[in-house]
């Protein structure tokens, strides 16, 4: 464990509220990712960032927003526009110069919206 | 869009036997193929990976094979043990992004 952290582990919110999930890494990785995992499905990419102050939409970005103001941090905001936000959210980071490399995952945040 | 198909969705094997999980990808530009293991409620962790310039890679009881022409790759686990019980995910990627398979739940029967 260690290297990439997510908080909180469990999060409960009422419908209509925005919520921000934290992701921090001390691995000096340039790339960071947010995934959503639903039961019986693989990981679906929400947003990713290759470098500070830059990020790209993934396959399911609607209803989510991110920022990358620091190399170490990549917070995800789940907005009220996300129609089905209850899920397990995983943050990951990856190092290496260009291309694609192993992604290291945080422990995840389980979000429940009622 | 690009996708990765993974089979089977559930695999039950006797302890000590071998397990094989197969994946097929659609993006011919993919050049990196990792396999992750996820135990219940925990984070995915890399168990082995392979790049497109290699056909096979082995690490103790785990091996991965890649057939670029057919666009498929497989995970082989030999001499399975109870601690191998988990969900296994394959992925294929290039240029910072990975496309993930839906996962295989591996059950090791005593």
Short mmCIF file of N, CA, C and O in Angstrom, two decimals, chain B:
data_model
loop_
_atom_site.label_atom_id
_atom_site.label_comp_id
_atom_site.label_asym_id
_atom_site.label_seq_id
_atom_site.Cartn_x
_atom_site.Cartn_y
_atom_site.Cartn_z
N UNK B 1 -16.84 2.11 -30.66
CA UNK B 1 -15.52 2.42 -30.10
C UNK B 1 -14.70 1.18 -29.89
O UNK B 1 -15.15 0.06 -30.14
N UNK B 2 -13.47 1.39 -29.43
CA UNK B 2 -12.59 0.25 -29.17
C UNK B 2 -13.08 -0.53 -27.96
O UNK B 2 -13.65 0.04 -27.03
N UNK B 3 -12.87 -1.85 -27.99
CA UNK B 3 -13.29 -2.63 -26.84
C UNK B 3 -12.38 -3.84 -26.63
O UNK B 3 -11.58 -4.20 -27.51
N UNK B 4 -12.51 -4.42 -25.45
CA UNK B 4 -11.79 -5.63 -25.09
C UNK B 4 -12.82 -6.62 -24.56
O UNK B 4 -13.57 -6.30 -23.64
N UNK B 5 -12.85 -7.81 -25.17
CA UNK B 5 -13.76 -8.86 -24.73
C UNK B 5 -12.98 -9.88 -23.91
O UNK B 5 -11.90 -10.32 -24.34
N UNK B 6 -13.54 -10.28 -22.79
CA UNK B 6 -12.86 -11.20 -21.87
C UNK B 6 -13.76 -12.39 -21.58
O UNK B 6 -14.95 -12.23 -21.29
N UNK B 7 -13.17 -13.59 -21.61
CA UNK B 7 -13.93 -14.82 -21.37
C UNK B 7 -13.08 -15.83 -20.59
O UNK B 7 -11.86 -15.90 -20.79
N UNK B 8 -13.70 -16.63 -19.73
CA UNK B 8 -15.12 -16.59 -19.37
C UNK B 8 -15.38 -15.53 -18.30
O UNK B 8 -14.45 -14.95 -17.77
N UNK B 9 -16.62 -15.29 -17.97
CA UNK B 9 -16.93 -14.32 -16.92
C UNK B 9 -16.73 -14.95 -15.54
O UNK B 9 -16.42 -14.25 -14.58
N UNK B 10 -16.92 -16.26 -15.45
CA UNK B 10 -16.65 -16.99 -14.22
C UNK B 10 -15.92 -18.28 -14.57
O UNK B 10 -16.26 -18.94 -15.56
N UNK B 11 -14.92 -18.62 -13.78
CA UNK B 11 -14.13 -19.83 -14.01
C UNK B 11 -13.91 -20.52 -12.68
O UNK B 11 -13.38 -19.92 -11.74
N UNK B 12 -14.32 -21.77 -12.61
CA UNK B 12 -14.17 -22.54 -11.39
C UNK B 12 -13.24 -23.71 -11.67
O UNK B 12 -13.50 -24.51 -12.59
N UNK B 13 -12.13 -23.80 -10.93
CA UNK B 13 -11.16 -24.88 -11.16
C UNK B 13 -10.81 -25.53 -9.83
O UNK B 13 -10.91 -24.91 -8.76
N UNK B 14 -10.40 -26.78 -9.92
CA UNK B 14 -9.96 -27.50 -8.73
C UNK B 14 -8.58 -27.00 -8.32
O UNK B 14 -7.72 -26.72 -9.19
N UNK B 15 -8.37 -26.90 -7.04
CA UNK B 15 -7.06 -26.48 -6.54
C UNK B 15 -5.97 -27.39 -7.11
O UNK B 15 -6.11 -28.61 -7.14
N UNK B 16 -4.92 -26.75 -7.63
CA UNK B 16 -3.83 -27.52 -8.23
C UNK B 16 -3.92 -27.61 -9.75
O UNK B 16 -2.92 -27.88 -10.42
N UNK B 17 -5.12 -27.40 -10.28
CA UNK B 17 -5.29 -27.41 -11.74
C UNK B 17 -4.90 -26.06 -12.33
O UNK B 17 -4.61 -25.10 -11.60
N UNK B 18 -4.91 -25.98 -13.67
CA UNK B 18 -4.56 -24.73 -14.35
C UNK B 18 -5.81 -23.94 -14.71
O UNK B 18 -6.90 -24.51 -14.87
N UNK B 19 -5.64 -22.64 -14.85
CA UNK B 19 -6.73 -21.76 -15.26
C UNK B 19 -6.26 -20.92 -16.44
O UNK B 19 -5.11 -20.46 -16.45
N UNK B 20 -7.16 -20.74 -17.40
CA UNK B 20 -6.83 -19.92 -18.58
C UNK B 20 -7.94 -18.91 -18.81
O UNK B 20 -9.12 -19.27 -18.86
N UNK B 21 -7.57 -17.66 -18.95
CA UNK B 21 -8.52 -16.58 -19.23
C UNK B 21 -8.09 -15.92 -20.54
O UNK B 21 -6.90 -15.65 -20.74
N UNK B 22 -9.07 -15.65 -21.41
CA UNK B 22 -8.74 -15.15 -22.74
C UNK B 22 -9.35 -13.78 -23.00
O UNK B 22 -10.46 -13.49 -22.55
N UNK B 23 -8.62 -12.95 -23.72
CA UNK B 23 -9.10 -11.62 -24.09
C UNK B 23 -8.83 -11.34 -25.56
O UNK B 23 -7.81 -11.78 -26.10
N UNK B 24 -9.75 -10.61 -26.16
CA UNK B 24 -9.62 -10.18 -27.54
C UNK B 24 -9.78 -8.67 -27.60
O UNK B 24 -10.68 -8.13 -26.95
N UNK B 25 -8.92 -8.01 -28.35
CA UNK B 25 -9.00 -6.56 -28.44
C UNK B 25 -9.26 -6.14 -29.88
O UNK B 25 -9.02 -6.88 -30.81
N UNK B 26 -9.76 -4.92 -30.05
CA UNK B 26 -10.14 -4.46 -31.38
C UNK B 26 -9.17 -3.42 -31.97
O UNK B 26 -9.07 -3.32 -33.19
N UNK B 27 -8.48 -2.67 -31.11
CA UNK B 27 -7.62 -1.59 -31.60
C UNK B 27 -6.24 -2.14 -31.99
O UNK B 27 -5.46 -2.53 -31.13
N UNK B 28 -5.96 -2.12 -33.27
CA UNK B 28 -4.69 -2.68 -33.75
C UNK B 28 -3.49 -1.84 -33.30
O UNK B 28 -2.36 -2.30 -33.36
N UNK B 29 -3.74 -0.63 -32.81
CA UNK B 29 -2.64 0.22 -32.31
C UNK B 29 -2.23 -0.14 -30.88
O UNK B 29 -1.22 0.35 -30.39
N UNK B 30 -2.97 -1.00 -30.22
CA UNK B 30 -2.65 -1.38 -28.85
C UNK B 30 -1.27 -2.03 -28.80
O UNK B 30 -0.94 -2.87 -29.63
N UNK B 31 -0.48 -1.62 -27.81
CA UNK B 31 0.87 -2.18 -27.70
C UNK B 31 1.25 -2.57 -26.28
O UNK B 31 2.40 -2.93 -26.01
N UNK B 32 0.29 -2.48 -25.37
CA UNK B 32 0.57 -2.81 -23.96
C UNK B 32 -0.62 -3.59 -23.41
O UNK B 32 -1.77 -3.17 -23.56
N UNK B 33 -0.34 -4.73 -22.77
CA UNK B 33 -1.41 -5.66 -22.36
C UNK B 33 -1.16 -6.14 -20.93
O UNK B 33 -0.46 -7.13 -20.71
N UNK B 34 -1.73 -5.44 -19.96
CA UNK B 34 -1.54 -5.86 -18.56
C UNK B 34 -2.68 -6.74 -18.08
O UNK B 34 -3.80 -6.71 -18.61
N UNK B 35 -2.40 -7.50 -17.04
CA UNK B 35 -3.40 -8.28 -16.32
C UNK B 35 -3.38 -7.83 -14.86
O UNK B 35 -2.31 -7.74 -14.25
N UNK B 36 -4.58 -7.57 -14.33
CA UNK B 36 -4.72 -7.13 -12.95
C UNK B 36 -5.57 -8.11 -12.17
O UNK B 36 -6.50 -8.72 -12.70
N UNK B 37 -5.24 -8.22 -10.89
CA UNK B 37 -6.01 -9.07 -9.97
C UNK B 37 -6.67 -8.15 -8.96
O UNK B 37 -6.02 -7.25 -8.41
N UNK B 38 -7.96 -8.38 -8.72
CA UNK B 38 -8.68 -7.57 -7.75
C UNK B 38 -9.39 -8.48 -6.76
O UNK B 38 -10.32 -9.21 -7.13
N UNK B 39 -8.98 -8.42 -5.51
CA UNK B 39 -9.67 -9.15 -4.46
C UNK B 39 -10.86 -8.32 -3.98
O UNK B 39 -10.89 -7.10 -4.16
N UNK B 40 -11.81 -8.96 -3.37
CA UNK B 40 -13.07 -8.33 -3.01
C UNK B 40 -12.86 -7.07 -2.18
O UNK B 40 -12.21 -7.12 -1.14
N UNK B 41 -13.39 -5.95 -2.66
CA UNK B 41 -13.31 -4.69 -1.93
C UNK B 41 -11.97 -4.00 -1.96
O UNK B 41 -11.78 -2.99 -1.29
N UNK B 42 -11.03 -4.56 -2.76
CA UNK B 42 -9.69 -3.98 -2.77
C UNK B 42 -9.35 -3.38 -4.13
O UNK B 42 -10.12 -3.47 -5.09
N UNK B 43 -8.19 -2.78 -4.22
CA UNK B 43 -7.77 -2.15 -5.47
C UNK B 43 -7.21 -3.19 -6.43
O UNK B 43 -6.64 -4.19 -6.00
N UNK B 44 -7.34 -2.95 -7.74
CA UNK B 44 -6.68 -3.84 -8.71
C UNK B 44 -5.17 -3.72 -8.58
O UNK B 44 -4.64 -2.61 -8.36
N UNK B 45 -4.48 -4.86 -8.75
CA UNK B 45 -3.02 -4.84 -8.70
C UNK B 45 -2.48 -5.62 -9.88
O UNK B 45 -2.98 -6.70 -10.23
N UNK B 46 -1.45 -5.07 -10.48
CA UNK B 46 -0.83 -5.69 -11.65
C UNK B 46 -0.18 -7.02 -11.27
O UNK B 46 0.55 -7.10 -10.28
N UNK B 47 -0.45 -8.06 -12.06
CA UNK B 47 0.21 -9.33 -11.81
C UNK B 47 1.20 -9.68 -12.92
O UNK B 47 2.22 -10.34 -12.67
N UNK B 48 0.94 -9.24 -14.11
CA UNK B 48 1.87 -9.47 -15.21
C UNK B 48 1.45 -8.58 -16.38
O UNK B 48 0.27 -8.24 -16.51
N UNK B 49 2.41 -8.19 -17.20
CA UNK B 49 2.08 -7.42 -18.39
C UNK B 49 3.00 -7.82 -19.54
O UNK B 49 4.04 -8.44 -19.33
N UNK B 50 2.58 -7.47 -20.76
CA UNK B 50 3.36 -7.83 -21.93
C UNK B 50 3.23 -6.73 -22.95
O UNK B 50 2.18 -6.07 -23.04
N UNK B 51 4.28 -6.52 -23.71
CA UNK B 51 4.23 -5.51 -24.78
C UNK B 51 4.19 -6.21 -26.13
O UNK B 51 4.49 -7.39 -26.24
N UNK B 52 3.84 -5.45 -27.14
CA UNK B 52 3.52 -6.05 -28.44
C UNK B 52 4.72 -6.65 -29.15
O UNK B 52 4.55 -7.39 -30.12
N UNK B 53 5.92 -6.37 -28.70
CA UNK B 53 7.10 -6.93 -29.35
C UNK B 53 7.52 -8.27 -28.73
O UNK B 53 8.57 -8.83 -29.08
N UNK B 54 6.68 -8.78 -27.81
CA UNK B 54 6.98 -10.03 -27.12
C UNK B 54 5.79 -10.96 -27.28
O UNK B 54 4.64 -10.52 -27.20
N UNK B 55 6.02 -12.25 -27.50
CA UNK B 55 4.93 -13.18 -27.70
C UNK B 55 4.49 -13.89 -26.41
O UNK B 55 3.35 -14.34 -26.31
N UNK B 56 5.41 -13.99 -25.45
CA UNK B 56 5.08 -14.72 -24.23
C UNK B 56 5.96 -14.20 -23.09
O UNK B 56 7.11 -13.80 -23.29
N UNK B 57 5.37 -14.21 -21.90
CA UNK B 57 6.12 -13.79 -20.71
C UNK B 57 5.66 -14.64 -19.54
O UNK B 57 4.46 -14.93 -19.42
N UNK B 58 6.61 -15.03 -18.70
CA UNK B 58 6.27 -15.92 -17.59
C UNK B 58 6.87 -15.38 -16.30
O UNK B 58 7.97 -14.83 -16.28
N UNK B 59 6.10 -15.55 -15.22
CA UNK B 59 6.57 -15.16 -13.89
C UNK B 59 6.06 -16.21 -12.91
O UNK B 59 4.91 -16.17 -12.49
N UNK B 60 6.90 -17.15 -12.57
CA UNK B 60 6.58 -18.26 -11.67
C UNK B 60 5.35 -19.01 -12.21
O UNK B 60 5.43 -19.62 -13.26
N UNK B 61 4.22 -18.99 -11.50
CA UNK B 61 3.05 -19.78 -11.93
C UNK B 61 2.18 -19.06 -12.94
O UNK B 61 1.17 -19.58 -13.41
N UNK B 62 2.53 -17.84 -13.28
CA UNK B 62 1.70 -17.02 -14.16
C UNK B 62 2.40 -16.79 -15.49
O UNK B 62 3.61 -16.53 -15.52
N UNK B 63 1.65 -16.88 -16.57
CA UNK B 63 2.21 -16.61 -17.89
C UNK B 63 1.16 -15.89 -18.73
O UNK B 63 -0.05 -16.06 -18.53
N UNK B 64 1.63 -15.07 -19.65
CA UNK B 64 0.74 -14.40 -20.59
C UNK B 64 1.27 -14.65 -22.00
O UNK B 64 2.49 -14.64 -22.24
N UNK B 65 0.35 -14.93 -22.92
CA UNK B 65 0.71 -15.10 -24.33
C UNK B 65 -0.03 -14.07 -25.15
O UNK B 65 -1.16 -13.68 -24.83
N UNK B 66 0.58 -13.61 -26.21
CA UNK B 66 0.01 -12.59 -27.07
C UNK B 66 0.10 -13.03 -28.53
O UNK B 66 1.16 -13.43 -29.00
N UNK B 67 -1.03 -12.94 -29.22
CA UNK B 67 -1.06 -13.20 -30.66
C UNK B 67 -1.55 -11.92 -31.33
O UNK B 67 -2.75 -11.65 -31.38
N UNK B 68 -0.63 -11.12 -31.83
CA UNK B 68 -1.00 -9.83 -32.41
C UNK B 68 -1.80 -9.97 -33.68
O UNK B 68 -2.67 -9.16 -33.98
N UNK B 69 -1.51 -10.99 -34.45
CA UNK B 69 -2.24 -11.18 -35.71
C UNK B 69 -3.72 -11.41 -35.44
O UNK B 69 -4.59 -10.84 -36.09
N UNK B 70 -4.00 -12.25 -34.47
CA UNK B 70 -5.38 -12.57 -34.12
C UNK B 70 -5.96 -11.58 -33.13
O UNK B 70 -7.15 -11.65 -32.82
N UNK B 71 -5.16 -10.69 -32.60
CA UNK B 71 -5.58 -9.70 -31.60
C UNK B 71 -6.14 -10.38 -30.36
O UNK B 71 -7.23 -10.00 -29.87
N UNK B 72 -5.46 -11.37 -29.87
CA UNK B 72 -5.88 -11.91 -28.59
C UNK B 72 -4.71 -12.27 -27.71
O UNK B 72 -3.59 -12.52 -28.17
N UNK B 73 -4.96 -12.24 -26.41
CA UNK B 73 -3.94 -12.56 -25.42
C UNK B 73 -4.60 -13.32 -24.28
O UNK B 73 -5.81 -13.19 -24.06
N UNK B 74 -3.81 -14.13 -23.61
CA UNK B 74 -4.35 -15.04 -22.60
C UNK B 74 -3.49 -15.04 -21.34
O UNK B 74 -2.28 -14.85 -21.42
N UNK B 75 -4.16 -15.27 -20.22
CA UNK B 75 -3.49 -15.43 -18.93
C UNK B 75 -3.56 -16.90 -18.53
O UNK B 75 -4.65 -17.50 -18.58
N UNK B 76 -2.42 -17.46 -18.15
CA UNK B 76 -2.36 -18.85 -17.72
C UNK B 76 -1.84 -18.88 -16.29
O UNK B 76 -0.78 -18.32 -16.00
N UNK B 77 -2.61 -19.55 -15.42
CA UNK B 77 -2.17 -19.74 -14.04
C UNK B 77 -2.06 -21.24 -13.81
O UNK B 77 -3.05 -21.97 -13.99
N UNK B 78 -0.88 -21.71 -13.44
CA UNK B 78 -0.70 -23.14 -13.18
C UNK B 78 -0.70 -23.40 -11.68
O UNK B 78 -0.52 -22.49 -10.86
N UNK B 79 -0.95 -24.65 -11.33
CA UNK B 79 -0.94 -25.09 -9.93
C UNK B 79 -1.72 -24.10 -9.04
O UNK B 79 -1.18 -23.57 -8.07
N UNK B 80 -2.98 -23.89 -9.37
CA UNK B 80 -3.77 -22.88 -8.68
C UNK B 80 -3.87 -23.16 -7.18
O UNK B 80 -3.90 -24.32 -6.74
N UNK B 81 -3.93 -22.06 -6.42
CA UNK B 81 -3.98 -22.12 -4.96
C UNK B 81 -5.17 -21.30 -4.48
O UNK B 81 -5.67 -20.43 -5.21
N UNK B 82 -5.63 -21.52 -3.26
CA UNK B 82 -6.79 -20.76 -2.75
C UNK B 82 -6.62 -19.25 -2.87
O UNK B 82 -7.60 -18.53 -3.16
N UNK B 83 -5.41 -18.75 -2.67
CA UNK B 83 -5.19 -17.30 -2.73
C UNK B 83 -5.27 -16.74 -4.15
O UNK B 83 -5.22 -15.51 -4.34
N UNK B 84 -5.42 -17.60 -5.14
CA UNK B 84 -5.63 -17.13 -6.51
C UNK B 84 -7.09 -16.72 -6.75
O UNK B 84 -7.40 -16.11 -7.78
N UNK B 85 -7.97 -17.05 -5.83
CA UNK B 85 -9.38 -16.67 -5.96
C UNK B 85 -9.50 -15.14 -5.97
O UNK B 85 -9.05 -14.47 -5.03
N UNK B 86 -10.08 -14.60 -7.02
CA UNK B 86 -10.19 -13.14 -7.18
C UNK B 86 -10.86 -12.88 -8.52
O UNK B 86 -11.21 -13.81 -9.25
N UNK B 87 -11.02 -11.59 -8.84
CA UNK B 87 -11.46 -11.21 -10.18
C UNK B 87 -10.23 -10.73 -10.95
O UNK B 87 -9.43 -9.94 -10.43
N UNK B 88 -10.08 -11.24 -12.16
CA UNK B 88 -8.95 -10.89 -13.00
C UNK B 88 -9.43 -10.04 -14.18
O UNK B 88 -10.42 -10.37 -14.83
N UNK B 89 -8.71 -8.96 -14.43
CA UNK B 89 -9.05 -8.07 -15.55
C UNK B 89 -7.90 -8.03 -16.54
O UNK B 89 -6.74 -7.87 -16.15
N UNK B 90 -8.24 -8.11 -17.81
CA UNK B 90 -7.26 -7.82 -18.85
C UNK B 90 -7.49 -6.41 -19.35
O UNK B 90 -8.57 -5.83 -19.15
N UNK B 91 -6.50 -5.85 -20.01
CA UNK B 91 -6.63 -4.52 -20.59
C UNK B 91 -5.68 -4.43 -21.78
O UNK B 91 -4.70 -5.16 -21.87
N UNK B 92 -6.03 -3.52 -22.68
CA UNK B 92 -5.19 -3.27 -23.85
C UNK B 92 -5.08 -1.77 -24.03
O UNK B 92 -6.07 -1.06 -23.87
N UNK B 93 -3.90 -1.29 -24.38
CA UNK B 93 -3.78 0.16 -24.48
C UNK B 93 -2.61 0.66 -25.28
O UNK B 93 -1.72 -0.10 -25.66
N UNK B 94 -2.68 1.96 -25.54
CA UNK B 94 -1.60 2.70 -26.17
C UNK B 94 -1.84 4.17 -25.83
O UNK B 94 -2.95 4.56 -25.50
N UNK B 95 -0.79 4.97 -25.90
CA UNK B 95 -0.94 6.41 -25.69
C UNK B 95 -1.71 6.78 -24.42
O UNK B 95 -2.71 7.48 -24.47
N UNK B 96 -1.25 6.28 -23.30
CA UNK B 96 -1.75 6.64 -21.97
C UNK B 96 -3.07 5.99 -21.57
O UNK B 96 -3.42 5.98 -20.42
N UNK B 97 -3.85 5.46 -22.52
CA UNK B 97 -5.16 4.92 -22.17
C UNK B 97 -5.20 3.41 -22.21
O UNK B 97 -4.59 2.79 -23.08
N UNK B 98 -5.95 2.84 -21.27
CA UNK B 98 -6.23 1.40 -21.27
C UNK B 98 -7.72 1.17 -21.48
O UNK B 98 -8.55 1.90 -20.93
N UNK B 99 -8.03 0.16 -22.28
CA UNK B 99 -9.40 -0.32 -22.43
C UNK B 99 -9.46 -1.65 -21.69
O UNK B 99 -8.64 -2.53 -21.92
N UNK B 100 -10.47 -1.78 -20.81
CA UNK B 100 -10.50 -2.92 -19.90
C UNK B 100 -11.54 -3.96 -20.30
O UNK B 100 -12.62 -3.63 -20.79
N UNK B 101 -11.21 -5.21 -20.07
CA UNK B 101 -12.20 -6.27 -20.17
C UNK B 101 -13.14 -6.22 -18.96
O UNK B 101 -12.88 -5.51 -17.99
N UNK B 102 -14.22 -6.99 -19.03
CA UNK B 102 -15.26 -6.96 -17.99
C UNK B 102 -14.90 -7.77 -16.76
O UNK B 102 -15.59 -7.69 -15.74
N UNK B 103 -13.84 -8.56 -16.84
CA UNK B 103 -13.39 -9.30 -15.67
C UNK B 103 -13.80 -10.76 -15.68
O UNK B 103 -14.82 -11.14 -16.27
N UNK B 104 -12.99 -11.59 -15.02
CA UNK B 104 -13.27 -13.01 -14.83
C UNK B 104 -13.16 -13.33 -13.36
O UNK B 104 -12.12 -13.07 -12.74
N UNK B 105 -14.23 -13.87 -12.81
CA UNK B 105 -14.19 -14.29 -11.41
C UNK B 105 -13.63 -15.70 -11.36
O UNK B 105 -14.23 -16.65 -11.88
N UNK B 106 -12.47 -15.85 -10.75
CA UNK B 106 -11.82 -17.16 -10.64
C UNK B 106 -12.10 -17.74 -9.26
O UNK B 106 -11.81 -17.11 -8.23
N UNK B 107 -12.68 -18.94 -9.27
CA UNK B 107 -13.00 -19.64 -8.02
C UNK B 107 -12.13 -20.88 -7.95
O UNK B 107 -12.11 -21.69 -8.89
N UNK B 108 -11.41 -21.04 -6.85
CA UNK B 108 -10.56 -22.22 -6.65
C UNK B 108 -11.28 -23.15 -5.67
O UNK B 108 -11.48 -22.80 -4.50
N UNK B 109 -11.64 -24.33 -6.14
CA UNK B 109 -12.34 -25.30 -5.31
C UNK B 109 -11.35 -26.16 -4.55
O UNK B 109 -10.39 -26.66 -5.13
N UNK B 110 -11.59 -26.35 -3.24
CA UNK B 110 -10.63 -27.16 -2.45
C UNK B 110 -10.73 -28.64 -2.77
O UNK B 110 -11.71 -29.12 -3.31
#
